[in-house]
């Protein structure tokens, strides 16, 4: 496996992307490819399978989305690409990214397909015809079993955050889906870590993959100041209360380790006079996405990719 080359002087045009995508990239303000994009896009455009070790934040979504869009057959109605993601939030984000990069591809359709929400909209999207499906494994299996998702024309399969799918217990579903796709499809597997089960899947299903490894990100956004306060468990609520009372803020996101503790914390904060609500993976999607009436339509979307939870005061 080789580390990705430095993309210093490489441009998106050098990578062989078509004009419609270059225009969309310029619209969104991307000036040059990130290292994973520089290493991955040419290999995927050549039709190779790919094994990518990279975290979120490296630009891996565009790294797989752009080559798929570059090779899209606009007139075909059955899905040509399937991206499997561990959570509905990631599925939605990836679908939004595809939509953004496909801005100059008229008639392009992508559908996020995830559990915890009704089948109606998903079925009508699939019936209308979509080029790309982004889905969580369980719901994708449901649609395959019901005969509502036709994978017979699939040309690209992406496993995004494969180690998260493993951690969340989806790996058997992922493998089942892999087996339901045509043998000719191109596979790109991305994972932040490469545990043995992921290596086995890569070894079993990927054909002579290009391998790309991007060093873990350690940087923090320039406009974020990090501070910490060491407190013992018993004093955490008091410490948080003190922060809420002394810091100026419009809204705050608090991460908690378990679903139950988001609710306990939100209740305790309410009892102390702060307006707080819990959000976690047990809640219905509609409740997680709902507008907070007092924040005037500021739509809050849970975008956490892990089993952490949030409350905002
Ligand atoms: P990802 O790792 O795919 O979640 O991407 C992380 C963030 O980087 C997203 O907000 C992307 O919009 C952004 N991004 C991806 N590629 C580039 C690029 N070449 N230049 C600037 N921003 C990018």
Coordinates of C-alpha atoms and ligand atoms in Angstrom, one line a residue:
X1 CA 0.0 0.0 0.0
X2 CA 1.4 3.4 -0.9
X3 CA 0.7 6.7 0.7
X4 CA -1.2 9.1 -1.5
X5 CA 1.0 11.6 -3.4
X6 CA 1.1 15.2 -2.4
X7 CA -1.5 17.0 -4.7
X8 CA 0.3 20.3 -4.6
X9 CA 0.2 21.2 -8.2
X10 CA -2.6 18.8 -9.3
X11 CA -5.9 20.3 -10.5
X12 CA -9.3 18.5 -10.8
X13 CA -8.9 18.9 -14.6
X14 CA -5.6 17.0 -14.5
X15 CA -7.5 14.0 -13.0
X16 CA -9.6 13.6 -16.1
X17 CA -13.0 14.8 -14.8
X18 CA -15.5 16.2 -17.3
X19 CA -16.3 19.8 -17.7
X20 CA -19.8 19.5 -16.0
X21 CA -18.1 18.3 -12.8
X22 CA -15.3 20.8 -13.0
X23 CA -17.9 23.5 -13.2
X24 CA -19.7 22.2 -10.1
X25 CA -16.5 21.9 -8.2
X26 CA -15.7 25.5 -9.0
X27 CA -19.2 26.5 -7.9
X28 CA -18.7 24.9 -4.5
X29 CA -15.2 26.5 -4.2
X30 CA -13.0 23.5 -4.3
X31 CA -9.7 24.7 -5.7
X32 CA -7.6 21.6 -5.8
X33 CA -8.1 17.9 -5.1
X34 CA -7.4 16.6 -1.6
X35 CA -4.7 13.9 -1.3
X36 CA -7.3 11.1 -1.3
X37 CA -9.1 12.6 -4.3
X38 CA -5.8 12.9 -6.2
X39 CA -5.0 9.3 -5.5
X40 CA -8.4 7.8 -5.9
X41 CA -10.1 9.6 -8.8
X42 CA -7.8 8.4 -11.6
X43 CA -7.9 4.8 -10.4
X44 CA -11.7 4.8 -10.2
X45 CA -11.9 6.5 -13.6
X46 CA -9.8 3.7 -15.0
X47 CA -12.3 1.2 -13.7
X48 CA -10.2 -0.3 -10.9
X49 CA -11.5 -1.5 -7.6
X50 CA -10.2 0.5 -4.7
X51 CA -9.3 0.0 -1.0
X52 CA -9.1 3.3 0.7
X53 CA -8.0 3.8 4.3
X54 CA -9.2 7.3 5.2
X55 CA -11.2 9.1 7.8
X56 CA -14.1 11.4 7.4
X57 CA -12.9 15.0 6.6
X58 CA -10.4 13.9 4.1
X59 CA -12.7 14.5 1.1
X60 CA -13.4 10.9 0.5
X61 CA -17.1 11.5 -0.5
X62 CA -16.0 13.5 -3.6
X63 CA -13.2 10.9 -4.1
X64 CA -15.8 8.3 -5.0
X65 CA -18.8 10.5 -6.0
X66 CA -16.9 12.3 -8.8
X67 CA -15.7 9.2 -10.8
X68 CA -19.2 7.7 -10.5
X69 CA -20.8 10.9 -11.8
X70 CA -18.2 11.1 -14.6
X71 CA -19.2 7.6 -15.8
X72 CA -22.9 8.0 -15.3
X73 CA -25.2 6.9 -18.1
X74 CA -27.9 9.6 -17.9
X75 CA -30.6 7.7 -19.8
X76 CA -30.5 4.4 -17.9
X77 CA -33.3 4.0 -15.4
X78 CA -32.1 1.3 -13.1
X79 CA -29.6 2.3 -10.3
X80 CA -26.0 2.4 -11.6
X81 CA -24.4 3.1 -8.3
X82 CA -25.0 2.0 -4.7
X83 CA -23.3 3.5 -1.7
X84 CA -23.6 1.7 1.6
X85 CA -23.2 3.9 4.6
X86 CA -23.5 3.0 8.3
X87 CA -26.1 5.7 9.4
X88 CA -29.0 7.5 7.9
X89 CA -27.2 10.8 8.6
X90 CA -24.2 9.8 6.6
X91 CA -26.5 8.5 3.8
X92 CA -28.3 11.9 3.7
X93 CA -24.9 13.8 3.7
X94 CA -23.6 11.6 0.9
X95 CA -26.8 12.0 -1.2
X96 CA -26.5 15.8 -0.7
X97 CA -22.9 15.7 -1.9
X98 CA -23.9 13.8 -5.0
X99 CA -26.6 16.3 -5.7
X100 CA -24.2 19.2 -5.3
X101 CA -21.5 17.7 -7.6
X102 CA -24.2 16.8 -10.2
X103 CA -25.6 20.3 -10.4
X104 CA -24.7 20.6 -14.1
X105 CA -25.9 17.1 -15.0
X106 CA -29.6 17.6 -15.9
X107 CA -32.0 14.9 -14.9
X108 CA -29.7 13.4 -12.3
X109 CA -31.5 11.6 -9.5
X110 CA -30.1 10.3 -6.2
X111 CA -32.1 8.7 -3.4
X112 CA -31.1 8.2 0.2
X113 CA -32.7 4.9 1.4
X114 CA -32.5 4.4 5.2
X115 CA -34.4 2.7 8.0
X116 CA -36.4 4.5 10.7
X117 CA -38.6 6.3 8.1
X118 CA -41.5 5.4 5.9
X119 CA -41.2 3.5 2.6
X120 CA -43.5 5.8 0.7
X121 CA -41.0 8.4 -0.5
X122 CA -38.3 5.8 -1.0
X123 CA -40.6 3.6 -3.1
X124 CA -41.7 6.5 -5.3
X125 CA -38.1 7.6 -5.9
X126 CA -37.1 4.1 -6.8
X127 CA -40.1 3.7 -9.1
X128 CA -39.4 7.1 -10.8
X129 CA -35.9 5.9 -11.5
X130 CA -32.6 6.9 -9.8
X131 CA -29.1 6.9 -11.0
X132 CA -27.5 6.5 -7.5
X133 CA -28.8 5.0 -4.3
X134 CA -27.2 5.8 -1.0
X135 CA -28.4 3.5 1.7
X136 CA -28.0 1.9 5.1
X137 CA -27.6 -1.9 4.8
X138 CA -30.7 -3.1 6.6
X139 CA -33.1 -1.0 4.6
X140 CA -31.3 -1.8 1.3
X141 CA -31.8 -5.5 2.1
X142 CA -35.5 -4.9 2.8
X143 CA -35.9 -3.3 -0.6
X144 CA -34.0 -6.1 -2.3
X145 CA -36.2 -8.7 -0.6
X146 CA -39.4 -6.8 -1.5
X147 CA -38.2 -6.6 -5.1
X148 CA -38.3 -2.8 -5.1
X149 CA -34.6 -2.2 -5.7
X150 CA -33.2 -3.6 -8.9
X151 CA -29.4 -4.0 -8.7
X152 CA -29.1 -5.9 -12.0
X153 CA -27.6 -2.9 -13.8
X154 CA -25.3 -1.8 -11.0
X155 CA -21.9 -0.7 -12.1
X156 CA -20.5 0.9 -9.0
X157 CA -20.6 -0.2 -5.4
X158 CA -19.1 1.9 -2.6
X159 CA -18.7 0.7 1.0
X160 CA -18.3 3.9 3.0
X161 CA -17.0 3.8 6.6
X162 CA -16.8 0.0 6.4
X163 CA -15.4 -0.4 9.9
X164 CA -18.4 1.6 11.3
X165 CA -20.7 -0.8 9.5
X166 CA -18.8 -3.7 11.1
X167 CA -19.0 -2.1 14.5
X168 CA -22.7 -1.5 14.2
X169 CA -23.3 -5.2 13.3
X170 CA -24.1 -4.7 9.6
X171 CA -21.3 -6.6 8.1
X172 CA -23.4 -9.7 7.3
X173 CA -25.9 -7.5 5.5
X174 CA -23.1 -5.8 3.6
X175 CA -21.8 -9.1 2.5
X176 CA -25.3 -10.3 1.5
X177 CA -25.7 -7.1 -0.6
X178 CA -22.3 -7.6 -2.2
X179 CA -23.4 -11.1 -3.3
X180 CA -26.6 -9.6 -4.9
X181 CA -24.7 -7.3 -7.2
X182 CA -23.4 -8.1 -10.7
X183 CA -19.9 -9.6 -10.6
X184 CA -18.8 -6.9 -13.1
X185 CA -19.4 -3.9 -10.7
X186 CA -16.5 -1.8 -9.6
X187 CA -16.1 -1.7 -5.8
X188 CA -14.6 1.0 -3.7
X189 CA -14.2 0.2 0.0
X190 CA -13.4 3.0 2.4
X191 CA -12.6 2.4 6.0
X192 CA -10.8 4.5 8.7
X193 CA -9.3 1.3 10.1
X194 CA -8.7 -2.1 8.6
X195 CA -9.8 -4.7 11.1
X196 CA -9.5 -8.4 10.0
X197 CA -13.1 -8.7 8.9
X198 CA -12.8 -5.7 6.6
X199 CA -9.6 -7.1 5.1
X200 CA -11.3 -10.4 4.5
X201 CA -14.2 -8.7 2.7
X202 CA -11.7 -6.7 0.6
X203 CA -9.7 -9.8 -0.2
X204 CA -12.8 -11.8 -1.1
X205 CA -14.6 -9.2 -3.3
X206 CA -12.2 -6.7 -4.6
X207 CA -10.2 -7.5 -7.7
X208 CA -6.6 -6.3 -7.7
X209 CA -7.6 -3.1 -5.9
X210 CA -5.6 0.2 -6.0
X211 CA -4.8 0.8 -2.4
X212 CA -4.7 4.3 -0.9
X213 CA -3.9 5.3 2.6
X214 CA -4.3 8.8 4.0
X215 CA -2.8 9.6 7.3
X216 CA -5.3 10.3 10.1
X217 CA -6.4 13.9 10.3
X218 CA -5.2 15.7 13.4
X219 CA -6.0 19.2 12.4
X220 CA -8.7 21.3 14.0
X221 CA -10.6 24.0 12.2
X222 CA -8.8 27.4 12.7
X223 CA -11.8 29.1 14.2
X224 CA -12.3 26.5 17.0
X225 CA -10.6 27.0 20.3
X226 CA -10.4 23.8 22.4
X227 CA -10.4 23.9 26.2
X228 CA -11.0 21.2 28.7
X229 CA -11.9 20.9 32.3
X230 CA -11.2 17.8 34.3
X231 CA -14.1 17.0 36.6
X232 CA -15.1 13.8 38.3
X233 CA -18.4 12.1 37.3
X234 CA -20.4 13.4 40.2
X235 CA -19.5 17.0 39.4
X236 CA -20.1 17.0 35.7
X237 CA -23.6 18.5 35.8
X238 CA -22.4 21.3 38.1
X239 CA -19.5 22.0 35.8
X240 CA -21.8 22.0 32.7
X241 CA -24.2 24.3 34.5
X242 CA -21.4 26.7 35.3
X243 CA -20.3 26.7 31.7
X244 CA -23.9 27.4 30.6
X245 CA -24.2 30.3 33.0
X246 CA -20.9 31.9 32.3
X247 CA -20.3 31.4 28.5
X248 CA -22.2 33.5 25.9
X249 CA -23.8 31.3 23.3
X250 CA -26.8 31.1 21.0
X251 CA -27.1 27.3 21.0
X252 CA -24.9 24.5 22.3
X253 CA -24.4 20.9 21.4
X254 CA -23.5 18.6 24.2
X255 CA -22.3 15.0 23.4
X256 CA -23.1 12.2 25.8
X257 CA -21.9 8.6 25.8
X258 CA -25.3 6.8 25.8
X259 CA -28.8 7.4 24.6
X260 CA -30.2 7.2 28.1
X261 CA -27.7 9.9 29.3
X262 CA -28.8 12.3 26.6
X263 CA -32.3 12.2 28.1
X264 CA -31.2 12.3 31.7
X265 CA -29.0 15.3 30.9
X266 CA -31.7 17.1 29.0
X267 CA -34.2 16.6 31.9
X268 CA -31.7 17.8 34.4
X269 CA -30.8 20.9 32.4
X270 CA -34.5 21.7 32.0
X271 CA -34.9 21.3 35.7
X272 CA -32.2 23.9 36.1
X273 CA -34.0 26.3 33.9
X274 CA -32.2 25.7 30.5
X275 CA -34.2 24.9 27.4
X276 CA -32.8 21.6 26.4
X277 CA -33.8 18.6 24.3
X278 CA -32.2 15.2 23.7
X279 CA -31.6 13.7 20.4
X280 CA -30.4 10.2 19.9
X281 CA -30.7 7.2 17.7
X282 CA -33.8 5.7 19.3
X283 CA -35.9 8.7 18.3
X284 CA -37.9 8.6 15.1
X285 CA -36.3 10.4 12.2
X286 CA -39.1 13.0 12.1
X287 CA -38.4 13.9 15.7
X288 CA -34.7 14.1 15.1
X289 CA -35.2 16.4 12.2
X290 CA -38.0 18.5 13.6
X291 CA -37.8 22.2 13.8
X292 CA -37.4 23.8 17.1
X293 CA -40.2 26.3 17.1
X294 CA -38.3 28.8 19.1
X295 CA -35.2 28.8 16.9
X296 CA -37.4 30.1 14.0
X297 CA -37.1 27.5 11.4
X298 CA -33.4 26.9 12.0
X299 CA -33.5 23.3 10.9
X300 CA -31.4 21.1 13.1
X301 CA -30.2 17.9 11.5
X302 CA -28.5 15.3 13.5
X303 CA -25.3 14.7 11.5
X304 CA -23.5 12.6 14.0
X305 CA -22.1 9.4 12.5
X306 CA -21.5 7.5 15.6
X307 CA -23.7 6.3 18.4
X308 CA -23.2 9.5 20.3
X309 CA -26.1 11.8 21.1
X310 CA -26.7 15.4 21.5
X311 CA -28.7 17.9 23.5
X312 CA -28.8 21.6 22.9
X313 CA -29.7 24.2 25.4
Ligands
LIG1 P1 -15.6 14.3 3.5 O1 -14.4 13.7 4.0 O2 -16.0 13.7 2.2 O3 -16.7 14.2 4.5 O4 -15.4 15.9 3.2 C1 -15.1 16.7 4.2 C2 -15.4 18.2 3.8 O5 -14.4 18.6 2.8 C3 -16.7 18.4 3.1 O6 -17.3 19.5 3.7 C4 -16.4 18.7 1.7 O7 -17.3 19.6 1.1 C5 -15.0 19.3 1.8 N1 -14.2 19.0 0.6 C6 -14.0 17.9 -0.1 N2 -13.1 18.0 -1.1 C7 -12.7 19.2 -1.0 C8 -11.7 20.0 -1.8 N3 -11.0 19.4 -2.8 N4 -11.5 21.3 -1.5 C9 -12.1 21.8 -0.5 N5 -13.1 21.2 0.3 C10 -13.3 19.9 0.0

